[in-house]
Amino acid sequence: MTFRTPYPLHHLMLDDVRGAQKMLSGVARVTAMEGSRHLSSLVGAPVQLKCENLQRTGSFKLRGAYVRIAGLRLEERAAGVVAASAGNHAQGVALASKLLGVHATVFMPVGAPLPKVAATREYGAEVRLHGHVVDETLAAAEEYARETGAVFIHPFDHRDVIAGQGTVGLEILEQCPEVRTIVVGVGGGGLAAGIGLAVKSLRPDVRIVGVQAEGAAAYPPSLAAGHPVAVESPVTMADGIRVGRPGDVPFDLVREYVDEVRTVSEDALSSALLLCLERAKLVVEPAGASPVAALLTAPEDFRGPVVAVLSGGNVDPLLLQRILRHGMAAGGRYLSLRLRVTDRPGALATLLAVLTVVDANVLDVSHVRTDPRLGLTEAEVELHLETKGPEHCREVEDALRQAGYTVLV
């Protein structure tokens, strides 16, 4: 059994989004809009960042969850609500339920990051860990709803959820009335659908661009087919948009109101996250950085003023560490090398002297002297270096080769 909305597309209108905005007054923050000089210089027009990463619970999800739960009948509220999520939706449902006095049960995968599990519990939800992938967790939540009568709160496939997410679009028009392009990450499609409906109803000239990760891009084939198409085993670091199939309700709205859905690489996502941290001083999760990744990948494609929606900032510290290192490598700021050297006293010092000349900062050194692959007089050195960009990386490799070293990686 799946939980789909019974409402056709034409029942969701601008007035629904405006009603959601009134409902969210005093509940959800009107999040800040921050300019980015670096992105503006790349695009050749003003770029503003809509900071939903600074929303309560750390993402836009509170908006839709609150509107959905607030719209329940008294007997439905008494039965409680249930949701399945690895993070942002879980926290949005937990806080919305607490504010509305409704009991919430949230199913999360066994491997969900501990900070997200702890936050969901602290917001007042009962957390149940089940399954190792979101599909298993979702099935458990749906079974719980059937057994208990609790109302299942879908993360994106419901008109009330979409109306709540659409309030982001109304805020953008109020904060940046001259906007020409809005760029937003797309998973199931709830946020893009809501923003598209709200903005296009008032400003049909504004271009809406959705962004998906290359390894989890269900919308391009779905739009080409004219109906939702599932992508098997979506893979991306951007767990917030790692959705294998578009929602039925948001799909129709995205098809009508979103001008284009494009994809970005994992390298672009990590570089975008690093840029947000370094240049904008904003902690953003990979899904939230996807609009910035699109701007970095093809800045000439966007007509300004541009608003990029940073949809969330809930990133596990361990994942953040790995992503930052990946982003530094993608940007030529981090270089890993393996070299063969002669196994004699002073060989390592001589190698490090070469790196000193080219101003490469050594972060880590691994020196292997006993390995079946090595000759009797050989040793292998693995280096992790901090560098200053792609040109500096090439300069380092050239200097090592000129010094007589065999660079393996």
CSV table of N, CA and C in Angstrom, one decimal, residues 20 89 130 360 367:
chain,number,residue,atom,x,y,z
A,20,ALA,N,-0.8,28.8,3.8
A,20,ALA,CA,0.3,28.2,4.5
A,20,ALA,C,1.2,29.2,5.1
A,89,HIS,N,13.5,15.6,7.1
A,89,HIS,CA,12.0,15.4,7.3
A,89,HIS,C,11.7,14.9,8.7
A,130,HIS,N,15.0,1.3,12.0
A,130,HIS,CA,14.6,0.1,11.3
A,130,HIS,C,15.1,0.1,9.8
A,360,ALA,N,54.7,23.2,-1.2
A,360,ALA,CA,53.6,22.3,-1.0
A,360,ALA,C,53.6,21.9,0.5
A,367,HIS,N,55.4,5.8,4.7
A,367,HIS,CA,56.7,5.3,4.2
A,367,HIS,C,56.7,3.8,4.3
